[in-house]
Amino acid sequence: MSLYTLDINGQKQVVDVSDDTPLLWVLRDHLGLVGTKYGCGKGLCGACTIHLNGVAMRSCQLPVGAAATGKITTIEGIAKKGKLTAVQEAWVEHDVPQCGYCQAGQIMSATALLASNSKPSDADIDAAMSGNLCRCATYTRIREAIHTAASK
Ligand code: FES
Ligand code: FES
Protein backbone atom coordinates (compact mmCIF):
# COMPACT_ATOMS: atom_id res chain seq x y z
CA MET A 1 0.00 0.00 0.00
CA SER A 2 1.15 3.55 -0.72
CA LEU A 3 -0.18 6.98 0.07
CA TYR A 4 -1.09 9.02 -2.99
CA THR A 5 -2.19 12.64 -3.10
CA LEU A 6 -4.32 12.92 -6.20
CA ASP A 7 -5.47 16.12 -7.90
CA ILE A 8 -9.09 15.37 -8.77
CA ASN A 9 -11.44 18.06 -10.03
CA GLY A 10 -9.14 20.69 -8.55
CA GLN A 11 -9.09 19.18 -5.08
CA LYS A 12 -6.35 17.19 -3.37
CA GLN A 13 -7.48 13.72 -2.31
CA VAL A 14 -5.30 11.39 -0.27
CA VAL A 15 -5.77 7.64 -0.70
CA ASP A 16 -3.88 4.65 0.66
CA VAL A 17 -3.97 1.95 -2.00
CA SER A 18 -1.64 -0.49 -3.74
CA ASP A 19 0.31 0.93 -6.67
CA ASP A 20 -1.48 -1.09 -9.33
CA THR A 21 -5.01 -0.25 -8.22
CA PRO A 22 -6.90 1.06 -11.25
CA LEU A 23 -7.91 4.69 -10.93
CA LEU A 24 -11.54 3.68 -11.55
CA TRP A 25 -11.56 1.69 -8.30
CA VAL A 26 -10.07 4.63 -6.41
CA LEU A 27 -12.65 7.04 -7.79
CA ARG A 28 -15.66 4.86 -7.12
CA ASP A 29 -14.77 2.78 -4.07
CA HIS A 30 -12.45 5.09 -2.14
CA LEU A 31 -13.71 8.56 -3.04
CA GLY A 32 -17.37 7.98 -3.86
CA LEU A 33 -17.09 9.59 -7.30
CA VAL A 34 -19.50 7.14 -8.86
CA GLY A 35 -20.35 9.21 -11.92
CA THR A 36 -17.51 7.38 -13.66
CA LYS A 37 -18.92 3.99 -14.54
CA TYR A 38 -17.59 0.45 -14.55
CA GLY A 39 -18.49 -1.31 -17.77
CA CYS A 40 -16.07 -3.93 -19.03
CA GLY A 41 -13.01 -3.34 -16.86
CA LYS A 42 -10.86 -4.16 -19.88
CA GLY A 43 -10.50 -0.88 -21.75
CA LEU A 44 -13.10 -1.84 -24.34
CA CYS A 45 -16.27 0.15 -23.61
CA GLY A 46 -15.33 3.69 -22.57
CA ALA A 47 -17.80 3.87 -19.66
CA CYS A 48 -14.93 4.72 -17.30
CA THR A 49 -13.49 7.61 -19.34
CA ILE A 50 -11.91 10.45 -17.38
CA HIS A 51 -9.42 13.17 -18.34
CA LEU A 52 -5.79 13.05 -17.29
CA ASN A 53 -4.25 16.43 -18.08
CA GLY A 54 -7.13 17.04 -20.47
CA VAL A 55 -6.69 13.80 -22.40
CA ALA A 56 -9.47 11.20 -22.39
CA MET A 57 -8.26 8.02 -20.69
CA ARG A 58 -9.85 4.74 -19.62
CA SER A 59 -9.61 4.81 -15.85
CA CYS A 60 -10.07 1.04 -15.57
CA GLN A 61 -6.73 0.65 -17.33
CA LEU A 62 -4.87 3.42 -15.52
CA PRO A 63 -2.94 2.36 -12.42
CA VAL A 64 -3.29 4.97 -9.71
CA GLY A 65 0.49 5.40 -9.65
CA ALA A 66 0.46 6.48 -13.30
CA ALA A 67 -2.16 9.14 -12.61
CA ALA A 68 -0.68 10.48 -9.40
CA THR A 69 1.28 13.38 -10.88
CA GLY A 70 -1.40 14.61 -13.28
CA LYS A 71 -4.62 16.56 -13.09
CA ILE A 72 -7.59 14.22 -13.08
CA THR A 73 -11.03 15.38 -14.13
CA THR A 74 -14.15 13.29 -13.77
CA ILE A 75 -17.71 13.88 -14.94
CA GLU A 76 -18.39 15.51 -11.56
CA GLY A 77 -15.76 18.15 -12.27
CA ILE A 78 -16.43 19.47 -15.76
CA ALA A 79 -19.27 21.85 -14.87
CA LYS A 80 -17.83 24.97 -13.27
CA LYS A 81 -19.67 26.63 -10.36
CA GLY A 82 -22.76 24.63 -11.22
CA LYS A 83 -22.90 25.88 -14.82
CA LEU A 84 -23.23 23.10 -17.37
CA THR A 85 -20.69 23.02 -20.17
CA ALA A 86 -21.74 23.47 -23.80
CA VAL A 87 -21.42 19.69 -24.22
CA GLN A 88 -23.67 18.98 -21.25
CA GLU A 89 -26.23 21.55 -22.45
CA ALA A 90 -26.22 19.98 -25.92
CA TRP A 91 -26.76 16.55 -24.34
CA VAL A 92 -29.86 17.94 -22.61
CA GLU A 93 -31.07 19.74 -25.75
CA HIS A 94 -30.83 16.58 -27.85
CA ASP A 95 -32.15 14.33 -25.06
CA VAL A 96 -29.18 12.07 -25.73
CA PRO A 97 -29.25 9.51 -22.88
CA GLN A 98 -31.50 6.49 -22.89
CA CYS A 99 -30.56 4.26 -19.94
CA GLY A 100 -27.70 6.67 -19.27
CA TYR A 101 -25.07 4.16 -18.19
CA CYS A 102 -22.50 5.02 -20.87
CA GLN A 103 -23.18 8.73 -20.97
CA ALA A 104 -20.62 10.04 -18.48
CA GLY A 105 -17.93 8.39 -20.57
CA GLN A 106 -19.48 9.71 -23.78
CA ILE A 107 -19.49 13.28 -22.44
CA MET A 108 -15.89 13.01 -21.25
CA SER A 109 -14.74 11.77 -24.66
CA ALA A 110 -16.78 14.42 -26.49
CA THR A 111 -15.38 17.15 -24.25
CA ALA A 112 -11.81 16.03 -24.93
CA LEU A 113 -12.54 15.90 -28.67
CA LEU A 114 -13.86 19.47 -28.76
CA ALA A 115 -10.90 20.71 -26.73
CA SER A 116 -8.57 19.52 -29.48
CA ASN A 117 -10.85 20.01 -32.50
CA SER A 118 -13.43 22.78 -32.19
CA LYS A 119 -15.24 21.95 -35.47
CA PRO A 120 -15.10 18.18 -35.89
CA SER A 121 -16.55 16.54 -38.98
CA ASP A 122 -18.78 13.47 -38.74
CA ALA A 123 -15.71 11.36 -39.51
CA ASP A 124 -13.73 13.11 -36.76
CA ILE A 125 -16.54 12.45 -34.30
CA ASP A 126 -16.90 8.82 -35.29
CA ALA A 127 -13.14 8.30 -34.96
CA ALA A 128 -12.88 10.02 -31.59
CA MET A 129 -15.98 8.35 -30.13
CA SER A 130 -15.51 4.86 -31.57
CA GLY A 131 -14.19 3.51 -28.27
CA ASN A 132 -17.29 4.59 -26.35
CA LEU A 133 -19.95 1.94 -26.71
CA CYS A 134 -23.65 2.51 -26.12
CA ARG A 135 -25.93 -0.50 -25.75
CA CYS A 136 -28.91 1.81 -26.30
CA ALA A 137 -27.46 2.97 -29.63
CA THR A 138 -27.66 6.70 -28.97
CA TYR A 139 -24.89 7.32 -31.48
CA THR A 140 -26.91 9.54 -33.82
CA ARG A 141 -27.96 11.87 -31.00
CA ILE A 142 -24.41 11.91 -29.64
CA ARG A 143 -23.11 13.07 -33.00
CA GLU A 144 -25.81 15.77 -33.28
CA ALA A 145 -25.10 16.97 -29.76
CA ILE A 146 -21.39 17.26 -30.47
CA HIS A 147 -22.12 19.38 -33.56
CA THR A 148 -24.44 21.58 -31.46
CA ALA A 149 -21.82 21.99 -28.74
CA ALA A 150 -19.22 22.84 -31.39
CA SER A 151 -21.46 25.59 -32.77
CA LYS A 152 -21.59 27.41 -29.40
S1 FES B 1 -14.83 -0.02 -17.89
FE1 FES B 1 -13.07 0.92 -18.68
S2 FES B 1 -13.22 0.73 -20.82
FE2 FES B 1 -14.90 -0.42 -20.05
S1 FES C 1 -27.60 5.25 -23.04
FE1 FES C 1 -27.77 3.16 -22.43
S2 FES C 1 -25.79 2.33 -22.77
FE2 FES C 1 -25.71 4.30 -23.66
mmCIF file of C-alpha atoms and ligand atoms in Angstrom:
data_model
loop_
_atom_site.group_PDB
_atom_site.id
_atom_site.type_symbol
_atom_site.label_atom_id
_atom_site.label_comp_id
_atom_site.label_asym_id
_atom_site.label_seq_id
_atom_site.Cartn_x
_atom_site.Cartn_y
_atom_site.Cartn_z
ATOM 1 C CA MET A 1 0.000 0.000 0.000
ATOM 2 C CA SER A 2 1.155 3.550 -0.719
ATOM 3 C CA LEU A 3 -0.176 6.981 0.073
ATOM 4 C CA TYR A 4 -1.089 9.024 -2.985
ATOM 5 C CA THR A 5 -2.191 12.637 -3.102
ATOM 6 C CA LEU A 6 -4.322 12.917 -6.205
ATOM 7 C CA ASP A 7 -5.473 16.121 -7.897
ATOM 8 C CA ILE A 8 -9.093 15.372 -8.765
ATOM 9 C CA ASN A 9 -11.440 18.060 -10.029
ATOM 10 C CA GLY A 10 -9.136 20.693 -8.555
ATOM 11 C CA GLN A 11 -9.087 19.178 -5.079
ATOM 12 C CA LYS A 12 -6.351 17.191 -3.365
ATOM 13 C CA GLN A 13 -7.479 13.721 -2.311
ATOM 14 C CA VAL A 14 -5.300 11.387 -0.268
ATOM 15 C CA VAL A 15 -5.770 7.639 -0.698
ATOM 16 C CA ASP A 16 -3.880 4.653 0.661
ATOM 17 C CA VAL A 17 -3.967 1.950 -2.001
ATOM 18 C CA SER A 18 -1.645 -0.490 -3.743
ATOM 19 C CA ASP A 19 0.312 0.932 -6.674
ATOM 20 C CA ASP A 20 -1.484 -1.093 -9.327
ATOM 21 C CA THR A 21 -5.012 -0.254 -8.216
ATOM 22 C CA PRO A 22 -6.899 1.055 -11.254
ATOM 23 C CA LEU A 23 -7.910 4.690 -10.925
ATOM 24 C CA LEU A 24 -11.536 3.678 -11.548
ATOM 25 C CA TRP A 25 -11.560 1.690 -8.303
ATOM 26 C CA VAL A 26 -10.070 4.626 -6.412
ATOM 27 C CA LEU A 27 -12.648 7.039 -7.790
ATOM 28 C CA ARG A 28 -15.658 4.859 -7.116
ATOM 29 C CA ASP A 29 -14.771 2.778 -4.066
ATOM 30 C CA HIS A 30 -12.450 5.088 -2.140
ATOM 31 C CA LEU A 31 -13.712 8.555 -3.041
ATOM 32 C CA GLY A 32 -17.372 7.981 -3.864
ATOM 33 C CA LEU A 33 -17.092 9.591 -7.296
ATOM 34 C CA VAL A 34 -19.504 7.136 -8.858
ATOM 35 C CA GLY A 35 -20.353 9.211 -11.922
ATOM 36 C CA THR A 36 -17.509 7.384 -13.661
ATOM 37 C CA LYS A 37 -18.918 3.993 -14.542
ATOM 38 C CA TYR A 38 -17.586 0.451 -14.546
ATOM 39 C CA GLY A 39 -18.488 -1.312 -17.768
ATOM 40 C CA CYS A 40 -16.074 -3.926 -19.033
ATOM 41 C CA GLY A 41 -13.013 -3.338 -16.858
ATOM 42 C CA LYS A 42 -10.862 -4.163 -19.877
ATOM 43 C CA GLY A 43 -10.498 -0.879 -21.748
ATOM 44 C CA LEU A 44 -13.096 -1.840 -24.341
ATOM 45 C CA CYS A 45 -16.269 0.145 -23.608
ATOM 46 C CA GLY A 46 -15.333 3.691 -22.571
ATOM 47 C CA ALA A 47 -17.799 3.872 -19.659
ATOM 48 C CA CYS A 48 -14.929 4.724 -17.295
ATOM 49 C CA THR A 49 -13.494 7.610 -19.336
ATOM 50 C CA ILE A 50 -11.906 10.452 -17.377
ATOM 51 C CA HIS A 51 -9.422 13.170 -18.335
ATOM 52 C CA LEU A 52 -5.793 13.051 -17.291
ATOM 53 C CA ASN A 53 -4.250 16.434 -18.078
ATOM 54 C CA GLY A 54 -7.129 17.045 -20.471
ATOM 55 C CA VAL A 55 -6.685 13.797 -22.396
ATOM 56 C CA ALA A 56 -9.471 11.203 -22.390
ATOM 57 C CA MET A 57 -8.260 8.020 -20.690
ATOM 58 C CA ARG A 58 -9.850 4.742 -19.620
ATOM 59 C CA SER A 59 -9.611 4.814 -15.847
ATOM 60 C CA CYS A 60 -10.075 1.042 -15.571
ATOM 61 C CA GLN A 61 -6.730 0.650 -17.335
ATOM 62 C CA LEU A 62 -4.870 3.419 -15.523
ATOM 63 C CA PRO A 63 -2.941 2.358 -12.416
ATOM 64 C CA VAL A 64 -3.287 4.973 -9.710
ATOM 65 C CA GLY A 65 0.488 5.398 -9.647
ATOM 66 C CA ALA A 66 0.456 6.483 -13.298
ATOM 67 C CA ALA A 67 -2.163 9.142 -12.607
ATOM 68 C CA ALA A 68 -0.680 10.484 -9.400
ATOM 69 C CA THR A 69 1.275 13.376 -10.884
ATOM 70 C CA GLY A 70 -1.401 14.608 -13.283
ATOM 71 C CA LYS A 71 -4.621 16.564 -13.095
ATOM 72 C CA ILE A 72 -7.586 14.221 -13.076
ATOM 73 C CA THR A 73 -11.027 15.384 -14.132
ATOM 74 C CA THR A 74 -14.153 13.288 -13.774
ATOM 75 C CA ILE A 75 -17.711 13.882 -14.939
ATOM 76 C CA GLU A 76 -18.395 15.506 -11.557
ATOM 77 C CA GLY A 77 -15.765 18.147 -12.274
ATOM 78 C CA ILE A 78 -16.433 19.469 -15.756
ATOM 79 C CA ALA A 79 -19.273 21.854 -14.870
ATOM 80 C CA LYS A 80 -17.828 24.974 -13.267
ATOM 81 C CA LYS A 81 -19.672 26.626 -10.365
ATOM 82 C CA GLY A 82 -22.763 24.635 -11.216
ATOM 83 C CA LYS A 83 -22.904 25.880 -14.818
ATOM 84 C CA LEU A 84 -23.228 23.105 -17.370
ATOM 85 C CA THR A 85 -20.695 23.018 -20.173
ATOM 86 C CA ALA A 86 -21.735 23.466 -23.802
ATOM 87 C CA VAL A 87 -21.422 19.693 -24.225
ATOM 88 C CA GLN A 88 -23.672 18.977 -21.255
ATOM 89 C CA GLU A 89 -26.232 21.545 -22.453
ATOM 90 C CA ALA A 90 -26.216 19.976 -25.922
ATOM 91 C CA TRP A 91 -26.759 16.553 -24.343
ATOM 92 C CA VAL A 92 -29.858 17.938 -22.613
ATOM 93 C CA GLU A 93 -31.070 19.743 -25.747
ATOM 94 C CA HIS A 94 -30.832 16.581 -27.848
ATOM 95 C CA ASP A 95 -32.149 14.331 -25.057
ATOM 96 C CA VAL A 96 -29.177 12.073 -25.726
ATOM 97 C CA PRO A 97 -29.252 9.508 -22.884
ATOM 98 C CA GLN A 98 -31.501 6.492 -22.895
ATOM 99 C CA CYS A 99 -30.555 4.259 -19.936
ATOM 100 C CA GLY A 100 -27.697 6.666 -19.266
ATOM 101 C CA TYR A 101 -25.065 4.159 -18.195
ATOM 102 C CA CYS A 102 -22.505 5.016 -20.873
ATOM 103 C CA GLN A 103 -23.182 8.726 -20.965
ATOM 104 C CA ALA A 104 -20.622 10.044 -18.485
ATOM 105 C CA GLY A 105 -17.932 8.391 -20.566
ATOM 106 C CA GLN A 106 -19.480 9.712 -23.777
ATOM 107 C CA ILE A 107 -19.491 13.276 -22.438
ATOM 108 C CA MET A 108 -15.889 13.009 -21.253
ATOM 109 C CA SER A 109 -14.737 11.771 -24.664
ATOM 110 C CA ALA A 110 -16.784 14.417 -26.490
ATOM 111 C CA THR A 111 -15.376 17.153 -24.246
ATOM 112 C CA ALA A 112 -11.813 16.035 -24.930
ATOM 113 C CA LEU A 113 -12.538 15.896 -28.665
ATOM 114 C CA LEU A 114 -13.855 19.468 -28.759
ATOM 115 C CA ALA A 115 -10.903 20.713 -26.728
ATOM 116 C CA SER A 116 -8.570 19.525 -29.480
ATOM 117 C CA ASN A 117 -10.850 20.010 -32.503
ATOM 118 C CA SER A 118 -13.430 22.777 -32.190
ATOM 119 C CA LYS A 119 -15.236 21.949 -35.467
ATOM 120 C CA PRO A 120 -15.100 18.183 -35.892
ATOM 121 C CA SER A 121 -16.552 16.536 -38.981
ATOM 122 C CA ASP A 122 -18.777 13.467 -38.741
ATOM 123 C CA ALA A 123 -15.715 11.364 -39.506
ATOM 124 C CA ASP A 124 -13.725 13.108 -36.759
ATOM 125 C CA ILE A 125 -16.536 12.450 -34.296
ATOM 126 C CA ASP A 126 -16.895 8.819 -35.289
ATOM 127 C CA ALA A 127 -13.140 8.298 -34.957
ATOM 128 C CA ALA A 128 -12.884 10.020 -31.586
ATOM 129 C CA MET A 129 -15.982 8.355 -30.130
ATOM 130 C CA SER A 130 -15.514 4.864 -31.565
ATOM 131 C CA GLY A 131 -14.194 3.507 -28.272
ATOM 132 C CA ASN A 132 -17.289 4.595 -26.348
ATOM 133 C CA LEU A 133 -19.947 1.943 -26.707
ATOM 134 C CA CYS A 134 -23.654 2.508 -26.116
ATOM 135 C CA ARG A 135 -25.929 -0.496 -25.753
ATOM 136 C CA CYS A 136 -28.911 1.806 -26.300
ATOM 137 C CA ALA A 137 -27.462 2.971 -29.634
ATOM 138 C CA THR A 138 -27.663 6.696 -28.968
ATOM 139 C CA TYR A 139 -24.890 7.322 -31.481
ATOM 140 C CA THR A 140 -26.908 9.540 -33.822
ATOM 141 C CA ARG A 141 -27.963 11.867 -31.000
ATOM 142 C CA ILE A 142 -24.407 11.910 -29.640
ATOM 143 C CA ARG A 143 -23.113 13.074 -33.000
ATOM 144 C CA GLU A 144 -25.809 15.767 -33.284
ATOM 145 C CA ALA A 145 -25.095 16.974 -29.762
ATOM 146 C CA ILE A 146 -21.390 17.259 -30.467
ATOM 147 C CA HIS A 147 -22.121 19.378 -33.556
ATOM 148 C CA THR A 148 -24.436 21.576 -31.462
ATOM 149 C CA ALA A 149 -21.815 21.992 -28.743
ATOM 150 C CA ALA A 150 -19.219 22.841 -31.393
ATOM 151 C CA SER A 151 -21.458 25.592 -32.770
ATOM 152 C CA LYS A 152 -21.587 27.412 -29.404
HETATM 153 S S1 FES B 1 -14.835 -0.024 -17.894
HETATM 154 FE FE1 FES B 1 -13.069 0.923 -18.676
HETATM 155 S S2 FES B 1 -13.220 0.727 -20.823
HETATM 156 FE FE2 FES B 1 -14.899 -0.424 -20.050
HETATM 157 S S1 FES B 2 -27.598 5.250 -23.040
HETATM 158 FE FE1 FES B 2 -27.769 3.162 -22.429
HETATM 159 S S2 FES B 2 -25.795 2.328 -22.774
HETATM 160 FE FE2 FES B 2 -25.711 4.298 -23.657
#
